[in-house]
Coordinates of C-alpha atoms and ligand atoms in Angstrom, one line a residue:
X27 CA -24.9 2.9 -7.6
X28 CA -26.7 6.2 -7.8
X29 CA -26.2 8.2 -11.3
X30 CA -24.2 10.6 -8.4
X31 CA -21.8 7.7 -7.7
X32 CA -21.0 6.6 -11.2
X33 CA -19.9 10.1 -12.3
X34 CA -17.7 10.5 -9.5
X35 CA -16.0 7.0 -10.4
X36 CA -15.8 7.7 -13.7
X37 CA -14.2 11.2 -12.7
X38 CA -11.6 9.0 -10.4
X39 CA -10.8 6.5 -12.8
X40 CA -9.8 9.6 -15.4
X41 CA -8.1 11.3 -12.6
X42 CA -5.7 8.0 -12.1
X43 CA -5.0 7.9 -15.8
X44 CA -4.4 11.4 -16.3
X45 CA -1.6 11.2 -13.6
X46 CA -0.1 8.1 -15.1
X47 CA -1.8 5.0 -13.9
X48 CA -2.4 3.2 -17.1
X49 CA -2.2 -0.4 -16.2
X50 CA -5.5 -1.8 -17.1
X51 CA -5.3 -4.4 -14.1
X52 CA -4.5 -1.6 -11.7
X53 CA -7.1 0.9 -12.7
X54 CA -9.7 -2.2 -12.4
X55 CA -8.6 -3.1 -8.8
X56 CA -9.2 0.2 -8.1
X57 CA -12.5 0.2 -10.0
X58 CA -13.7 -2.1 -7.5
X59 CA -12.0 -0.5 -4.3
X60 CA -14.2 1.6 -3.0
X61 CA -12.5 3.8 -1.0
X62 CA -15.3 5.1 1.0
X63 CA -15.0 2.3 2.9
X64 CA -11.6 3.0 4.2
X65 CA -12.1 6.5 4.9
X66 CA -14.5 7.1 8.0
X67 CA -16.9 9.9 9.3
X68 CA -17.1 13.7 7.6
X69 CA -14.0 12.8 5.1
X70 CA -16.0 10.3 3.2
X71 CA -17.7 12.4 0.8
X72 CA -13.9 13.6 -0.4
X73 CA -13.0 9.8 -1.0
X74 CA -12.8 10.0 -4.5
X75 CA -10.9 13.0 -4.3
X76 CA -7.0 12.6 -5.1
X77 CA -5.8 13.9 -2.0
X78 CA -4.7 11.6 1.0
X79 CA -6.8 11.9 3.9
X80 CA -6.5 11.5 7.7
X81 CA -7.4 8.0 9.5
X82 CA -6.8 6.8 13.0
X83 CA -3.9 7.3 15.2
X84 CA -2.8 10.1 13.3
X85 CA -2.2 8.5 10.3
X86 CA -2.9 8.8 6.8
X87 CA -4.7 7.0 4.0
X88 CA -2.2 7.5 0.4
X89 CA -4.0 10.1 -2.2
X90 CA -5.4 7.6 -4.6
X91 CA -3.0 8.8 -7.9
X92 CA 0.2 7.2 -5.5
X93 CA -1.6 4.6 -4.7
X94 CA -2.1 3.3 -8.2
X95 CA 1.0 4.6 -9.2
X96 CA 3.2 2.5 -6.5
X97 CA 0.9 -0.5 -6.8
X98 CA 2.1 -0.4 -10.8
X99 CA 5.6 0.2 -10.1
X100 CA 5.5 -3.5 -8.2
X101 CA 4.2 -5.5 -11.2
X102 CA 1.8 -7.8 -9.1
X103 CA 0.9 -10.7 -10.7
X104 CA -1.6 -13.3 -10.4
X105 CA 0.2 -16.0 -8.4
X106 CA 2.2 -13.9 -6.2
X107 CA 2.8 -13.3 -2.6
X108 CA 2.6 -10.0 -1.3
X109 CA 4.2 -8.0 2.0
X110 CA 2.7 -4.6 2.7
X111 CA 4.0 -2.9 5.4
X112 CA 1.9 0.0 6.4
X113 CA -1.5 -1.3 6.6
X114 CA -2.9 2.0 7.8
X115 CA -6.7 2.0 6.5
X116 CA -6.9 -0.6 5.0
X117 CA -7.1 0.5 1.0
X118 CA -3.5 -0.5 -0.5
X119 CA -3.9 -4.0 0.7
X120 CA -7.5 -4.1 -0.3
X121 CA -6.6 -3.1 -3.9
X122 CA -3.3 -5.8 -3.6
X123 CA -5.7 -8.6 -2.7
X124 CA -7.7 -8.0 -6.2
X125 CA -4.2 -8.5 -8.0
X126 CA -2.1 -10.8 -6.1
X127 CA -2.9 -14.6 -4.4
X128 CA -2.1 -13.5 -0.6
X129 CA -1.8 -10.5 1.0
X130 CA 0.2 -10.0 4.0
X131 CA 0.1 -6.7 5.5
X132 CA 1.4 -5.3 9.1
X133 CA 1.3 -2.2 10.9
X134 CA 2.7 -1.1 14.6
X135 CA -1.1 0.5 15.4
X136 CA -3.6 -2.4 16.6
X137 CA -6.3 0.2 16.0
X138 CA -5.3 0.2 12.6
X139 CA -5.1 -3.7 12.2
X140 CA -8.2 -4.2 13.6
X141 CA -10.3 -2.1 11.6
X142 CA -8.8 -3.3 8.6
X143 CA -9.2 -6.5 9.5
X144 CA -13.0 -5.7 10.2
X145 CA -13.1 -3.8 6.8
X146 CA -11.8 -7.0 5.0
X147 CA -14.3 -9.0 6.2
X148 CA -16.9 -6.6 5.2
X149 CA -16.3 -7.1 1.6
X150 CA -15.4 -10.7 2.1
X151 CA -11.6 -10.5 0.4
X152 CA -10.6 -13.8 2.3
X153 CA -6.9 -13.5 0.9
X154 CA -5.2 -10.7 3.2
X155 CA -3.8 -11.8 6.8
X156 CA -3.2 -8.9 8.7
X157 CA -0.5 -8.8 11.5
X158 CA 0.1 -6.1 14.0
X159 CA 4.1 -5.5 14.8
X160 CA 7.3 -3.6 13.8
X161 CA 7.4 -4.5 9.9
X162 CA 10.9 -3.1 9.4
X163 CA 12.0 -6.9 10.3
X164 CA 9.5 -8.3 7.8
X165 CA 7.5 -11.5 8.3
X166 CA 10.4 -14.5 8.2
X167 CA 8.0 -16.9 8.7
X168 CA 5.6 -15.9 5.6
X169 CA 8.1 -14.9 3.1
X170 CA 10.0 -14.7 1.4
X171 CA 8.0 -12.5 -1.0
X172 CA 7.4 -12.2 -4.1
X173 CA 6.4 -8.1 -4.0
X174 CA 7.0 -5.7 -0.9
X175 CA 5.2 -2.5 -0.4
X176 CA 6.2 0.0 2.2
X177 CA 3.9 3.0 2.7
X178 CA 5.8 4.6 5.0
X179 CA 8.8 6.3 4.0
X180 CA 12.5 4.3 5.6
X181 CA 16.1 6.1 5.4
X182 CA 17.1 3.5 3.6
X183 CA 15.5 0.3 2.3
X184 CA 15.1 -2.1 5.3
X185 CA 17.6 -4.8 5.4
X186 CA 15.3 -7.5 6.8
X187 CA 13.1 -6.9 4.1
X188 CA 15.5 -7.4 1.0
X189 CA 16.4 -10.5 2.2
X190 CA 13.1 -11.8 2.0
X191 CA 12.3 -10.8 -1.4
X192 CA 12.7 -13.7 -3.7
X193 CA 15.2 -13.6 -6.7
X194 CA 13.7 -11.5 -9.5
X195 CA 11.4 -10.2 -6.5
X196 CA 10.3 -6.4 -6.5
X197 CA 10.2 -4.2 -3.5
X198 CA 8.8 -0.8 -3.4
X199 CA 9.6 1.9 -1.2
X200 CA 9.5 5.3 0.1
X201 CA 13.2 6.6 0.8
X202 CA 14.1 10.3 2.7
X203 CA 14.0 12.0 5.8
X204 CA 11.3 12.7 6.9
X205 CA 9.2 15.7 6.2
X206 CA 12.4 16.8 3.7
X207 CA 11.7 15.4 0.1
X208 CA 11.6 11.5 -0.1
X209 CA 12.1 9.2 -3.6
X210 CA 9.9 6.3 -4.2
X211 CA 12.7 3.7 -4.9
X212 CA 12.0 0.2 -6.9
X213 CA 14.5 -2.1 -5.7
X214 CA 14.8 -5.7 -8.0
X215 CA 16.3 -8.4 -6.5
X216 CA 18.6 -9.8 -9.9
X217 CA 17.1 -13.3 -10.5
X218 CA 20.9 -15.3 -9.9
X219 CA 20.3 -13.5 -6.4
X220 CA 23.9 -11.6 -6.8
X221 CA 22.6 -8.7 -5.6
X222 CA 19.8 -5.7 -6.0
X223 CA 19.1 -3.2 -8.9
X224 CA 17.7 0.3 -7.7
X225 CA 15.4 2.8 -9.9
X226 CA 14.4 6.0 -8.4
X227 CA 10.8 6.6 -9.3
X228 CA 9.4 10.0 -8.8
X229 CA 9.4 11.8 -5.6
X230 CA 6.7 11.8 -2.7
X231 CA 5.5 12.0 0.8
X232 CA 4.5 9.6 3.4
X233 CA 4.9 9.6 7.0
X234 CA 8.0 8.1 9.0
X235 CA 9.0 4.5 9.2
X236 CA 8.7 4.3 12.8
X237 CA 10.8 1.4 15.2
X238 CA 9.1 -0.9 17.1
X239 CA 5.2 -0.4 18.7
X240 CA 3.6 2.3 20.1
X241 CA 1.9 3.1 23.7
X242 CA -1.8 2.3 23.1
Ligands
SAH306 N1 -1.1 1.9 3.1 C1 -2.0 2.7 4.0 C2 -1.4 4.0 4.4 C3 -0.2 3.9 5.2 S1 0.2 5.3 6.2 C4 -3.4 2.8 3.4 O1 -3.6 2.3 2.3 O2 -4.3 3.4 4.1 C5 1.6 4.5 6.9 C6 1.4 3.5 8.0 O3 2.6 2.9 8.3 C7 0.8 4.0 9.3 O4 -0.4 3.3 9.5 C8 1.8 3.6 10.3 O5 1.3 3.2 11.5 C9 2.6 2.5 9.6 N2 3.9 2.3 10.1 C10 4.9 3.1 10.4 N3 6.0 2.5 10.8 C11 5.8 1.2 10.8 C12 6.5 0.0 11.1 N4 7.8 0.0 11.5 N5 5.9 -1.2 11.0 C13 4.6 -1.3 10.6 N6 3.9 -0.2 10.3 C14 4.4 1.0 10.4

């Protein structure tokens, strides 16, 4: 790392704190994420930067500060299994991997899923199957889950996927209209399984949950 690079990560890390990410965990998966690697072409000098910034298939790769702060709202831990829909770049799963035992993570845009798939094997994190399909439904098969993620923002919180949290299991999401003003929701599935407890986070702004696959 050049004497460039370690100032800008130390300018990142300071960045995530000041905006609330304190979990010591978190901030060190994202130590080790480098983000550069998710972001291609003339945007990567602004990876470090907390902005989000465009990917493929007009998508979007989170701002960084969300990123952490989302990832600490879900309260990974060591042994767990984790569902992220959204898989977009690449760089929410990556940073999930470093916290979690397996990674699954799905998006509707094969383009997407196969560059993060080519990304993951890049830096070798053997714990992240990636799936391409309509992740509204959730992975039956694989779960249920321990943590769910969704990076793109639902009306409500998918059906399919509160079922397949486990009891005491934590699902975070992105709830609005689009483009109107969304709430990041933490939804706890209550450990007797007799039902789900709902906090409302802070608000924020992702693109659509969209049904089924796209034309590609
Ligand atoms: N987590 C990503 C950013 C997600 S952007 C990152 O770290 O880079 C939101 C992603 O959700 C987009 O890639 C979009 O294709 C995907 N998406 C939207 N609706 C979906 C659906 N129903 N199932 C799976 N993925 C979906």
């Amino acid at each position: 790392m050049t004497p460039e690079d370690a100032t800008r990560k130390m300018q990142f890390l300071f960045q995530l704190r000041s905006k609330g990410v304190t979990d010591a965990r978190v901030l060190k998966a994202m130590e080790v994420t480098d983000r550069g690697a998710f972001v291609k072409g003339h945007f990567a000098d602004r990876a470090y930067d907390d902005m989000p910034l465009p990917i493929a298939s007009g998508q979007t790769i989170s701002q960084p500060s969300v990123v952490g702060l989302m990832t600490q709202a879900l309260g990974v831990q060591p042994r767990d299994t984790v569902l992220e829909v959204g898989t977009g770049s690449g760089y929410q799963a990556a940073i999930l991997a470093q916290l979690a035992r397996r990674v699954y993570t799905i998006d509707r845009h094969r383009i997407l899923t196969r560059e993060a798939e080519a990304r993951f094997a890049a830096l070798r994190l053997s714990n992240i199957t990636v799936l391409t399909g309509d992740g509204s439904f959730g992975l039956p098969d694989q779960g249920p889950f321990d943590r769910i993620l969704v990076t793109a923002a639902a009306e409500d919180p998918p059906g399919p996927l509160l079922l397949q949290l486990k009891p005491g299991g934590v699902m975070v999401v992105p709830v609005g209209q689009s483009d109107t003003v969304q709430s990041l929701i933490k939804v706890t599935r209550r450990s007797d399984a007799s039902g789900f407890d709902y906090d409302e986070l802070m608000p924020v702004r992702f693109v659509p949950l969209m049904d089924g696959l796209p034309r590609e």
